[in-house]
Amino acid sequence: MTRLRTQESMKDVPGSKVTPLPVSLHQACEPVACRQCGVYRLCLPLGLHGGDMTLLESVVKRKETYKRGQLLFSPGDRFDFIYAIRGGSVKTSVCTPDGRVQITGFHIAGELLGLSALASGKYSSEARALETTSVCRVEAEQLDQLAQKIPSLQYQMMKIMSGQIRRDEELMLLLGRRSAEERLAEYLLGLSRRFAARKFSPTQFNLSMSRGDIGNYLGIAEETVCRILTRFQNAGLIAIERRHVSLIDLAQLEAVGRMKPAA
Amino acid sequence: MTRLRTQESMKDVPGSKVTPLPVSLHQACEPVACRQCGVYRLCLPLGLHGGDMTLLESVVKRKETYKRGQLLFSPGDRFDFIYAIRGGSVKTSVCTPDGRVQITGFHIAGELLGLSALASGKYSSEARALETTSVCRVEAEQLDQLAQKIPSLQYQMMKIMSGQIRRDEELMLLLGRRSAEERLAEYLLGLSRRFAARKFSPTQFNLSMSRGDIGNYLGIAEETVCRILTRFQNAGLIAIERRHVSLIDLAQLEAVGRMKPAA
DNA sequence: AATACGCTTTGATCTGCATCAATGGCCGCT
DNA sequence: AGCGGCCATTGATGCAGATCAAAGCGTATT
């Protein structure tokens, strides 16, 4: 089913001025065919071949680029596109009528955005670039029509959505039942796993989101995030300086992730 | 793996003593065609007609019944069926390796279960009947194949999953950012809305789940649930006795649902 | 280079809710 | 009818983490 590429073109030619800020996963991509894109197997890890792939390519608008802080879409916007992240990172969030915000996810290369808009025809959340980010936009309607012709595409999209539901369930578990330390440990490990799946270092990476964002996502205060990160550092589990993290003792970190015996 | 009994012996059907417990939404249904089922429009509110509907009916196993406490499926079980609830209610939950449990949802008539299993081929959560509950089971594989023939079916399933993602996002918001009072107020209002959508009273209903379950779901302690319900009652927002609730002041309750000015 | 703003860190204090504890009521079972 | 277990309620206590406050730094702006 899922076969991952071993050779990844990490060495993207940044043409001219492509690295203005501390780059974590940013990759500047030329508008190449999907089959040549380093991340397409992550976007839609489907068993498409030959003609099917060409059809898929026909509905993809390649290489939109967003800078830090720019919106990809907002709640209520008409649902036009599914976004596939090629490089960079994005946060998605929902908010209460009175203005409180909950970040629902951080998304990196190879992930899809906008799926929850399918039901209502409008985006329900906001998506904002955390750093310079490039995406492929896929016309929702065309994709939909195309999916009707290509069963495996339909199937893969369902699988992706199903996976999203599963991850959301896990986040709920995190938010509902775990202590702040556990949440943070899990958070770091989760990032680590996702980076690993993309052939990036699982032990050294940059956080493209602020402490405040992390806290919001995990349902804890910004200050608590700082304190606990410091605590982890003092305990020799990680080394962290500003946005750069090194996971030093994975095993211990995992142990922290499941500490309390509780209910 | 183990192929589950496709033909459930219904010896445990209430038959004579049909209302042993306070029944909220339970409806004893005869195995009628989907188009005649009172809830099918909720299960798959799709634009199927004539022949299409007949095809759908062909993959539906009707009227499995579960008693309070019985499992529909467990994490790790092979993904064989999508479940559509006809009457009764079900809770779904996930758990950490060390045994902590998070309830991820309460499900009533017209809702689908098992969608998150699509990605991995195994159920990721546990589903347990809260009261006597009857469901339709749909062979996942057959449904999948059928969906490839009927675009609107495929589309509807995607919409349903998309809606699930959206609701999950809202629950995250609830778990991450709101006080215990707000959570409980929202919880009651959410139930109310769902009942209303099914033409049941939005202001009078029975809770099929315990205080402990509610607390778990909302990420607060059982005792806190009790205290706050009592508080609501004293404030004249609701009347509650054992499992029966009356929402008295909807407007006030909604106000509580968005009290704090916070972040 | 100087200024300013946003992010991060650390300390002090406060509080909402968990936890512990105990009692009573309802329900199903024998 | 009576027993036993589960569920619900209420009180007392403690603590994790929120909130308030303030200072240090790194980066973007002029």
Coordinates of C-alpha atoms (C1' of nucleotides) in Angstrom, one line a residue:
Chain A
M1 CA 0.0 0.0 0.0
T2 CA 2.1 2.8 1.2
R3 CA 5.5 2.7 -0.2
L4 CA 7.8 5.5 0.7
R5 CA 10.4 7.0 -1.6
T6 CA 13.9 6.4 -0.4
Q7 CA 15.5 9.0 -2.5
E8 CA 14.3 12.5 -1.8
S9 CA 15.4 15.5 -3.6
M10 CA 16.2 17.4 -0.5
K11 CA 18.6 19.5 -2.5
D12 CA 16.2 21.9 -4.0
V13 CA 17.7 24.6 -6.1
P14 CA 16.6 27.7 -4.4
G15 CA 17.1 29.7 -7.6
S16 CA 17.7 33.1 -6.1
K17 CA 16.5 34.4 -2.8
V18 CA 14.8 31.5 -1.3
T19 CA 16.1 31.3 2.2
P20 CA 15.3 34.5 4.0
L21 CA 14.2 32.9 7.2
P22 CA 15.2 30.0 9.3
V23 CA 14.0 27.3 7.1
S24 CA 12.7 24.1 8.6
L25 CA 11.0 22.2 5.8
H26 CA 10.7 24.8 3.2
Q27 CA 11.4 23.6 -0.3
A28 CA 11.2 25.8 -3.3
C29 CA 9.7 23.7 -6.0
E30 CA 9.6 24.3 -9.7
P31 CA 6.2 23.5 -11.2
V32 CA 7.0 20.0 -12.2
A33 CA 4.7 17.2 -12.9
C34 CA 3.2 15.5 -9.8
R35 CA 5.0 12.3 -10.5
Q36 CA 8.3 14.2 -10.2
C37 CA 7.3 16.1 -7.1
G38 CA 9.2 15.0 -4.0
V39 CA 6.2 15.1 -1.8
Y40 CA 3.3 13.8 -4.0
R41 CA 3.5 10.4 -2.5
L42 CA 2.7 11.9 0.7
C43 CA -0.1 14.1 -0.6
L44 CA -2.0 11.4 -2.3
P45 CA -0.2 8.1 -1.7
L46 CA -2.3 6.3 -4.2
G47 CA -1.8 3.7 -6.7
L48 CA -2.2 5.9 -9.8
H49 CA -0.4 5.1 -12.9
G50 CA 0.1 6.5 -16.3
G51 CA -3.0 8.1 -17.6
D52 CA -4.6 8.4 -14.3
M53 CA -1.7 10.4 -13.0
T54 CA -1.9 12.7 -16.0
L55 CA -5.5 13.3 -15.3
L56 CA -4.8 14.2 -11.7
E57 CA -2.1 16.6 -12.8
S58 CA -4.6 18.3 -15.0
V59 CA -6.6 19.6 -12.0
V60 CA -3.6 20.7 -10.0
K61 CA -2.6 24.3 -9.8
R62 CA 1.0 24.3 -8.9
K63 CA 3.1 26.4 -6.7
E64 CA 1.2 29.0 -5.0
T65 CA 3.4 30.6 -2.4
Y66 CA 2.4 32.1 0.9
K67 CA 4.6 34.1 3.3
R68 CA 4.6 33.9 7.1
G69 CA 1.2 35.1 8.4
Q70 CA -0.7 34.9 5.1
L71 CA -4.0 33.3 5.0
L72 CA -4.7 30.3 2.8
F73 CA -8.4 30.4 3.6
S74 CA -10.8 31.7 6.4
P75 CA -13.9 30.2 7.9
G76 CA -16.9 30.9 5.7
D77 CA -14.9 31.2 2.5
R78 CA -16.3 29.3 -0.3
F79 CA -14.7 25.9 -0.6
D80 CA -12.8 26.0 -3.9
F81 CA -9.6 24.2 -3.3
I82 CA -8.0 21.4 -1.5
Y83 CA -4.5 22.4 -0.6
A84 CA -1.5 20.1 -0.6
I85 CA 1.6 21.4 1.2
R86 CA 4.8 21.1 -0.8
G87 CA 7.1 22.8 1.6
G88 CA 6.8 25.1 4.7
S89 CA 4.1 24.8 7.3
V90 CA 0.6 25.9 8.1
K91 CA -1.5 26.2 11.2
T92 CA -5.3 25.7 11.1
S93 CA -7.6 27.0 13.7
V94 CA -11.2 27.4 14.6
C95 CA -12.7 30.0 16.9
T96 CA -15.7 30.7 19.2
P97 CA -18.1 33.5 18.4
D98 CA -16.5 35.5 21.2
G99 CA -13.1 35.3 19.7
R100 CA -11.3 32.6 21.5
V101 CA -9.2 30.6 19.1
Q102 CA -8.2 26.9 19.1
I103 CA -5.4 25.8 16.8
T104 CA -6.5 22.4 15.4
G105 CA -3.4 21.4 13.7
F106 CA 0.1 22.2 12.4
H107 CA 0.6 20.9 8.9
I108 CA 3.8 20.2 7.0
A109 CA 5.0 19.0 3.6
G110 CA 2.8 16.3 2.2
E111 CA -0.3 17.0 4.1
L112 CA -3.7 18.1 2.8
L113 CA -5.8 21.0 4.0
G114 CA -9.4 21.9 3.6
L115 CA -11.0 18.5 3.8
S116 CA -13.4 19.5 6.5
A117 CA -15.0 22.0 4.1
L118 CA -16.4 19.3 2.0
A119 CA -19.5 18.8 4.1
S120 CA -20.8 22.4 4.1
G121 CA -19.2 23.8 1.0
K122 CA -17.4 26.4 3.1
Y123 CA -14.2 26.3 5.0
S124 CA -14.9 25.8 8.7
S125 CA -11.4 26.8 9.9
E126 CA -8.7 29.3 9.2
A127 CA -5.4 28.3 7.6
R128 CA -2.4 30.5 8.0
A129 CA 1.2 30.0 6.8
L130 CA 3.8 29.8 9.6
E131 CA 6.7 30.4 7.3
T132 CA 7.2 30.7 3.6
T133 CA 5.1 27.9 2.3
S134 CA 4.4 26.5 -1.1
V135 CA 1.3 24.5 -1.9
C136 CA -0.5 22.9 -4.7
R137 CA -4.1 23.9 -5.0
V138 CA -6.5 21.4 -6.4
E139 CA -9.9 22.5 -7.7
A140 CA -12.3 20.9 -5.4
E141 CA -15.0 20.4 -7.9
Q142 CA -12.7 19.1 -10.6
L143 CA -11.1 16.8 -8.2
D144 CA -14.5 15.6 -7.2
Q145 CA -15.4 14.8 -10.8
L146 CA -12.1 13.2 -11.4
A147 CA -12.5 11.1 -8.4
Q148 CA -15.7 9.7 -9.8
K149 CA -13.7 8.4 -12.8
I150 CA -10.8 7.0 -10.8
P151 CA -11.9 4.7 -8.0
S152 CA -8.5 4.5 -6.4
L153 CA -8.4 8.3 -6.1
Q154 CA -11.7 8.4 -4.4
Y155 CA -10.6 5.6 -2.1
Q156 CA -7.4 7.4 -1.2
M157 CA -9.2 10.5 -0.4
M158 CA -11.4 8.6 1.9
K159 CA -8.5 7.0 3.5
I160 CA -6.9 10.4 4.1
M161 CA -10.0 11.7 5.7
S162 CA -10.3 8.7 7.8
G163 CA -6.8 9.1 8.9
Q164 CA -7.6 12.7 9.8
I165 CA -10.5 11.6 12.0
R166 CA -8.2 9.2 13.7
R167 CA -5.6 11.8 14.4
D168 CA -8.3 14.1 15.7
E169 CA -9.4 11.4 18.1
E170 CA -5.9 11.2 19.4
L171 CA -5.7 14.9 19.9
M172 CA -8.9 14.8 21.9
L173 CA -7.3 12.2 24.1
L174 CA -4.4 14.5 24.5
L175 CA -6.5 17.5 25.3
G176 CA -8.9 15.7 27.6
R177 CA -6.9 13.4 29.7
R178 CA -3.2 14.3 29.9
S179 CA -1.1 16.6 32.0
A180 CA 0.8 19.5 30.5
E181 CA 4.1 17.6 30.6
E182 CA 2.6 14.6 28.8
R183 CA 1.1 16.8 26.2
L184 CA 4.3 18.5 25.4
A185 CA 6.3 15.3 25.3
E186 CA 3.8 13.8 23.0
Y187 CA 3.8 16.9 20.9
L188 CA 7.5 16.7 20.4
L189 CA 7.4 13.0 19.6
G190 CA 4.6 13.5 17.2
L191 CA 6.6 16.1 15.3
S192 CA 9.6 13.8 15.4
R193 CA 7.6 11.0 13.8
R194 CA 6.2 13.2 11.1
F195 CA 9.6 14.5 10.2
A196 CA 11.0 11.0 10.2
A197 CA 8.3 9.9 7.8
R198 CA 9.5 12.6 5.4
K199 CA 13.1 11.6 5.7
F200 CA 14.1 14.5 7.8
S201 CA 15.9 14.2 11.1
P202 CA 13.6 12.9 13.8
T203 CA 15.9 14.3 16.5
Q204 CA 16.8 17.8 15.2
F205 CA 14.3 20.2 13.9
N206 CA 13.0 23.8 13.9
L207 CA 9.7 24.7 15.3
S208 CA 8.0 27.0 12.9
M209 CA 5.3 27.9 15.5
S210 CA 5.6 30.1 18.6
R211 CA 5.4 28.9 22.2
G212 CA 2.0 30.6 22.3
D213 CA 0.8 28.6 19.3
I214 CA 2.0 25.4 20.9
G215 CA 0.3 26.2 24.1
N216 CA -2.9 27.0 22.3
Y217 CA -2.8 23.8 20.4
L218 CA -2.2 21.8 23.5
G219 CA -4.6 23.7 25.7
I220 CA -2.0 25.1 28.1
A221 CA -0.6 28.5 28.7
E222 CA 2.3 29.9 26.9
E223 CA 4.3 30.3 30.1
T224 CA 3.7 26.7 31.0
V225 CA 5.1 25.6 27.7
C226 CA 8.3 27.5 28.4
R227 CA 8.6 26.2 31.9
I228 CA 8.1 22.6 30.8
L229 CA 10.5 22.9 27.9
T230 CA 13.1 24.3 30.3
R231 CA 12.3 21.5 32.7
F232 CA 12.9 18.9 29.9
Q233 CA 16.1 20.6 29.1
N234 CA 17.3 20.5 32.6
A235 CA 16.4 16.9 32.8
G236 CA 18.6 16.2 29.8
L237 CA 15.7 15.1 27.6
I238 CA 16.0 17.8 25.0
A239 CA 18.2 20.7 24.1
I240 CA 16.3 23.8 22.9
E241 CA 17.4 27.2 21.9
R242 CA 14.8 29.5 20.6
R243 CA 13.1 27.6 17.8
H244 CA 15.6 24.8 17.4
V245 CA 15.1 21.6 19.2
S246 CA 17.2 18.5 19.7
L247 CA 15.6 15.5 21.1
I248 CA 18.3 13.9 23.2
D249 CA 16.6 11.1 25.1
L250 CA 13.8 9.7 23.1
A251 CA 13.1 6.8 25.4
Q252 CA 12.8 9.1 28.4
L253 CA 10.6 11.5 26.5
E254 CA 8.3 8.6 25.6
A255 CA 8.3 7.6 29.3
V256 CA 7.1 11.1 30.2
G257 CA 4.5 10.8 27.5
R258 CA 2.8 8.1 29.5
M259 CA 3.5 8.9 33.1
K260 CA 0.5 9.2 35.2
P261 CA -1.3 6.0 36.2
A262 CA -4.6 7.8 36.3
A263 CA -8.2 7.0 35.3
Chain B
M1 CA -8.3 -12.5 11.1
T2 CA -11.5 -13.6 12.6
R3 CA -14.4 -13.1 10.5
L4 CA -17.2 -11.9 12.6
R5 CA -20.5 -13.6 12.7
T6 CA -22.5 -12.1 10.0
Q7 CA -25.6 -13.6 11.3
E8 CA -26.2 -12.4 14.8
S9 CA -28.4 -14.6 16.9
M10 CA -30.9 -12.4 18.3
K11 CA -31.8 -14.4 21.3
D12 CA -31.0 -11.3 23.4
V13 CA -33.7 -9.2 21.7
P14 CA -35.9 -7.7 24.3
G15 CA -39.0 -9.3 22.7
S16 CA -41.4 -9.3 25.6
K17 CA -39.8 -7.0 28.1
V18 CA -39.0 -4.2 25.8
T19 CA -38.5 -1.3 28.2
P20 CA -36.4 -2.5 31.1
L21 CA -34.7 0.9 31.3
P22 CA -35.7 4.4 30.7
V23 CA -35.6 4.5 26.9
S24 CA -34.6 7.7 25.3
L25 CA -34.3 7.1 21.6
H26 CA -34.8 3.4 21.3
Q27 CA -37.1 2.4 18.5
A28 CA -37.7 -1.2 17.8
C29 CA -37.5 -1.5 14.0
E30 CA -38.7 -4.2 11.8
P31 CA -36.2 -5.1 9.1
V32 CA -37.8 -3.0 6.4
A33 CA -36.2 -1.6 3.3
C34 CA -33.9 1.3 3.8
R35 CA -36.3 3.6 2.0
Q36 CA -38.9 2.9 4.6
C37 CA -36.6 3.2 7.5
G38 CA -37.3 6.2 9.7
V39 CA -33.7 7.1 10.0
Y40 CA -32.1 6.3 6.7
R41 CA -32.3 9.9 5.6
L42 CA -30.0 10.7 8.5
C43 CA -27.7 7.7 7.9
L44 CA -27.0 8.5 4.3
P45 CA -28.9 11.6 3.3
L46 CA -28.1 11.1 -0.3
G47 CA -29.8 11.6 -3.5
L48 CA -30.2 7.9 -4.3
H49 CA -33.2 6.8 -6.3
G50 CA -34.8 3.6 -7.5
G51 CA -32.2 1.2 -8.6
D52 CA -29.4 2.8 -6.7
M53 CA -31.3 2.5 -3.5
T54 CA -32.0 -1.1 -4.2
L55 CA -28.3 -1.7 -4.7
L56 CA -27.5 0.0 -1.4
E57 CA -30.1 -2.1 0.4
S58 CA -28.3 -5.2 -0.9
V59 CA -25.2 -4.6 1.1
V60 CA -27.0 -3.7 4.3
K61 CA -27.4 -6.2 7.1
R62 CA -30.4 -5.0 9.0
K63 CA -31.2 -4.9 12.6
E64 CA -28.4 -6.2 14.7
T65 CA -29.2 -5.4 18.3
Y66 CA -26.9 -4.8 21.2
K67 CA -27.7 -4.5 24.9
R68 CA -26.3 -2.0 27.3
G69 CA -22.6 -2.5 27.7
Q70 CA -22.1 -4.7 24.7
L71 CA -19.3 -4.0 22.3
L72 CA -19.9 -3.3 18.6
F73 CA -16.2 -3.3 17.9
S74 CA -12.9 -2.9 19.7
P75 CA -9.6 -1.2 18.7
G76 CA -7.6 -3.6 16.5
D77 CA -10.6 -5.5 15.3
R78 CA -10.6 -6.0 11.6
F79 CA -12.6 -3.4 9.8
D80 CA -15.5 -5.2 8.4
F81 CA -18.5 -3.0 8.9
I82 CA -19.8 0.5 8.9
Y83 CA -22.5 0.8 11.5
A84 CA -25.6 3.0 11.1
I85 CA -27.5 3.5 14.3
R86 CA -31.3 3.0 14.0
G87 CA -32.2 3.4 17.6
G88 CA -30.5 3.6 21.0
S89 CA -27.1 5.1 21.6
V90 CA -23.4 4.2 21.5
K91 CA -20.3 5.6 23.0
T92 CA -16.9 5.5 21.2
S93 CA -13.6 5.8 23.0
V94 CA -9.9 5.5 22.5
C95 CA -7.3 4.7 25.1
T96 CA -3.7 5.2 26.0
P97 CA -1.3 2.2 26.3
D98 CA -1.4 2.7 30.1
G99 CA -5.2 2.3 30.2
R100 CA -6.6 5.8 30.4
V101 CA -9.7 6.2 28.3
Q102 CA -11.1 9.2 26.4
I103 CA -14.6 9.0 25.1
T104 CA -14.6 10.5 21.7
G105 CA -18.3 10.6 21.1
F106 CA -21.9 9.7 21.9
H107 CA -23.8 8.5 18.9
I108 CA -27.6 8.4 18.4
A109 CA -30.0 7.4 15.7
G110 CA -29.0 8.2 12.2
E111 CA -25.3 8.4 12.9
L112 CA -22.5 6.3 11.4
L113 CA -19.8 4.5 13.3
G114 CA -16.5 3.0 12.2
L115 CA -15.4 5.6 9.6
S116 CA -12.0 6.2 11.2
A117 CA -11.1 2.5 10.5
L118 CA -11.0 3.1 6.8
A119 CA -7.4 4.3 6.8
S120 CA -5.8 1.4 8.6
G121 CA -8.2 -1.4 8.0
K122 CA -8.7 -1.8 11.7
Y123 CA -10.9 -0.1 14.1
S124 CA -9.0 2.5 16.1
S125 CA -11.6 3.0 18.8
E126 CA -14.0 1.0 20.9
A127 CA -17.8 1.3 20.4
R128 CA -20.1 0.2 23.2
A129 CA -23.9 0.3 23.5
L130 CA -25.2 2.7 26.2
E131 CA -28.6 1.1 26.1
T132 CA -30.5 -1.4 24.0
T133 CA -29.4 -0.3 20.5
S134 CA -30.2 -1.5 17.1
V135 CA -28.0 -0.9 14.1
C136 CA -27.6 -1.6 10.4
R137 CA -24.3 -3.1 9.6
V138 CA -22.9 -2.4 6.1
E139 CA -20.2 -4.6 4.7
A140 CA -17.3 -2.2 4.3
E141 CA -15.8 -3.8 1.3
Q142 CA -19.1 -4.1 -0.5
L143 CA -20.0 -0.6 0.3
D144 CA -16.7 0.4 -1.1
Q145 CA -17.3 -1.4 -4.3
L146 CA -20.8 -0.1 -4.6
A147 CA -19.6 3.5 -4.0
Q148 CA -17.4 3.2 -7.0
K149 CA -20.5 2.5 -9.1
I150 CA -22.6 5.2 -7.5
P151 CA -20.9 8.6 -7.5
S152 CA -23.4 10.2 -5.2
L153 CA -22.9 7.6 -2.6
Q154 CA -19.2 8.1 -2.6
Y155 CA -19.8 11.8 -2.4
Q156 CA -22.1 11.5 0.5
M157 CA -19.7 9.3 2.5
M158 CA -17.1 11.9 2.0
K159 CA -19.4 14.6 3.2
I160 CA -20.2 12.6 6.2
M161 CA -16.6 12.1 7.0
S162 CA -15.9 15.7 6.4
G163 CA -18.6 16.6 8.8
Q164 CA -17.1 14.3 11.4
I165 CA -13.8 16.1 11.1
R166 CA -15.6 19.4 11.6
R167 CA -17.3 18.2 14.7
D168 CA -14.1 16.8 16.0
E169 CA -12.5 20.2 15.6
E170 CA -15.3 21.7 17.6
L171 CA -14.8 19.2 20.4
M172 CA -11.1 20.1 20.4
L173 CA -12.1 23.7 20.9
L174 CA -14.2 22.6 23.7
L175 CA -11.6 20.5 25.4
G176 CA -8.8 22.9 24.9
R177 CA -10.2 26.3 25.6
R178 CA -13.3 26.2 27.8
S179 CA -14.2 26.1 31.4
A180 CA -16.0 23.2 32.9
E181 CA -19.3 25.2 33.0
E182 CA -19.1 26.1 29.4
R183 CA -18.3 22.6 28.4
L184 CA -21.3 21.2 30.2
A185 CA -23.6 24.0 28.8
E186 CA -22.4 23.3 25.3
Y187 CA -22.8 19.6 25.8
L188 CA -26.4 19.9 26.8
L189 CA -27.1 22.3 23.9
G190 CA -25.3 20.0 21.5
L191 CA -27.5 17.1 22.5
S192 CA -30.5 19.3 22.3
R193 CA -29.7 20.3 18.7
R194 CA -29.2 16.7 17.7
F195 CA -32.4 15.6 19.2
A196 CA -34.2 18.5 17.5
A197 CA -32.7 17.4 14.1
R198 CA -34.3 14.0 14.7
K199 CA -37.7 15.5 15.6
F200 CA -37.4 14.7 19.3
S201 CA -37.9 17.2 21.9
P202 CA -35.0 19.6 22.2
T203 CA -35.8 20.5 25.8
Q204 CA -36.7 17.2 27.4
F205 CA -34.6 14.1 27.0
N206 CA -32.9 11.3 28.8
L207 CA -29.2 11.0 29.1
S208 CA -28.2 7.4 28.3
M209 CA -24.7 8.0 29.6
S210 CA -23.5 8.3 33.2
R211 CA -22.1 11.4 34.8
G212 CA -18.7 9.7 34.7
D213 CA -19.0 9.2 30.9
I214 CA -20.0 12.8 30.4
G215 CA -17.1 13.9 32.5
N216 CA -14.7 11.8 30.6
Y217 CA -15.9 13.0 27.3
L218 CA -15.6 16.6 28.4
G219 CA -12.3 16.2 30.2
I220 CA -13.6 17.0 33.7
A221 CA -14.2 14.9 36.8
E222 CA -17.4 13.1 37.5
E223 CA -17.9 15.1 40.7
T224 CA -17.5 18.3 38.8
V225 CA -20.2 17.3 36.4
C226 CA -22.6 16.7 39.3
R227 CA -21.8 19.9 41.0
I228 CA -22.2 22.0 37.9
L229 CA -25.5 20.3 37.0
T230 CA -26.7 21.1 40.4
R231 CA -25.5 24.6 40.0
F232 CA -27.4 24.9 36.7
Q233 CA -30.5 23.6 38.4
N234 CA -30.3 26.0 41.3
A235 CA -29.8 28.8 38.8
G236 CA -33.0 27.7 37.1
L237 CA -31.4 26.9 33.8
I238 CA -32.3 23.2 33.8
A239 CA -34.2 20.7 35.8
I240 CA -32.5 17.3 36.2
E241 CA -33.4 14.2 38.0
R242 CA -31.3 11.2 37.6
R243 CA -31.0 10.7 33.8
H244 CA -33.8 12.9 32.8
V245 CA -33.1 16.5 31.8
S246 CA -35.3 19.5 31.0
L247 CA -33.7 22.5 29.5
I248 CA -35.6 25.4 31.0
D249 CA -33.7 28.5 29.9
L250 CA -32.1 27.9 26.6
A251 CA -31.0 31.5 26.2
Q252 CA -29.3 31.6 29.5
L253 CA -27.7 28.3 28.9
E254 CA -26.3 29.6 25.6
A255 CA -25.0 32.6 27.5
V256 CA -23.1 30.3 29.8
G257 CA -21.7 28.5 26.9
R258 CA -19.8 31.5 25.9
M259 CA -19.0 33.3 29.1
K260 CA -15.4 34.0 29.6
P261 CA -13.8 36.8 27.6
A262 CA -10.5 35.0 27.5
A263 CA -7.8 34.5 24.9
Chain C
dA1 C1' 22.7 52.3 14.2
dA2 C1' 18.8 53.2 16.7
dT3 C1' 14.1 52.0 17.7
dA4 C1' 10.4 49.1 18.4
dC5 C1' 7.8 45.2 18.6
dG6 C1' 7.0 40.4 19.2
dC7 C1' 8.7 36.4 21.3
dT8 C1' 10.6 34.1 25.3
dT9 C1' 11.7 33.4 29.9
dT10 C1' 11.3 33.5 34.8
dG11 C1' 9.1 34.7 39.3
dA12 C1' 5.0 35.4 42.4
dT13 C1' 0.4 34.6 43.3
dC14 C1' -4.2 32.9 42.7
dT15 C1' -7.9 29.6 41.7
dG16 C1' -10.7 26.0 39.3
dC17 C1' -11.0 21.7 39.3
dA18 C1' -9.1 17.2 40.6
dT19 C1' -8.8 14.2 44.3
dC20 C1' -10.1 12.0 48.5
dA21 C1' -13.8 10.6 51.4
dA22 C1' -18.3 9.3 52.8
dT23 C1' -23.2 8.8 52.3
dG24 C1' -27.6 7.8 50.1
dG25 C1' -30.6 6.1 46.4
dC26 C1' -31.8 3.1 42.6
dC27 C1' -31.7 -1.1 40.1
dG28 C1' -31.1 -5.6 39.0
dC29 C1' -30.5 -10.0 40.9
dT30 C1' -31.4 -14.2 43.9
Chain D
dA1 C1' -38.3 -8.7 50.0
dG2 C1' -33.7 -8.2 50.8
dC3 C1' -28.9 -7.9 49.3
dG4 C1' -25.0 -5.9 46.7
dG5 C1' -23.1 -3.0 43.3
dC6 C1' -23.2 1.0 40.7
dC7 C1' -24.3 5.6 40.2
dA8 C1' -25.0 10.1 42.1
dT9 C1' -24.3 13.7 45.3
dT10 C1' -22.0 16.7 48.6
dG11 C1' -18.1 18.2 51.5
dA12 C1' -13.0 19.0 52.5
dT13 C1' -8.5 19.6 50.9
dG14 C1' -4.6 20.1 47.7
dC15 C1' -2.2 21.1 43.6
dA16 C1' -1.3 21.9 38.6
dG17 C1' -1.4 25.2 35.9
dA18 C1' -3.6 29.9 34.9
dT19 C1' -2.8 34.6 35.4
dC20 C1' -0.3 38.7 36.5
dA21 C1' 4.0 41.0 36.1
dA22 C1' 8.4 42.3 34.4
dA23 C1' 12.7 41.9 32.2
dG24 C1' 15.8 40.1 28.4
dC25 C1' 16.6 39.3 23.4
dG26 C1' 16.3 38.7 18.5
dT27 C1' 14.6 40.4 14.5
dA28 C1' 12.3 43.7 11.5
dT29 C1' 11.7 48.7 10.5
dT30 C1' 13.3 53.4 9.7

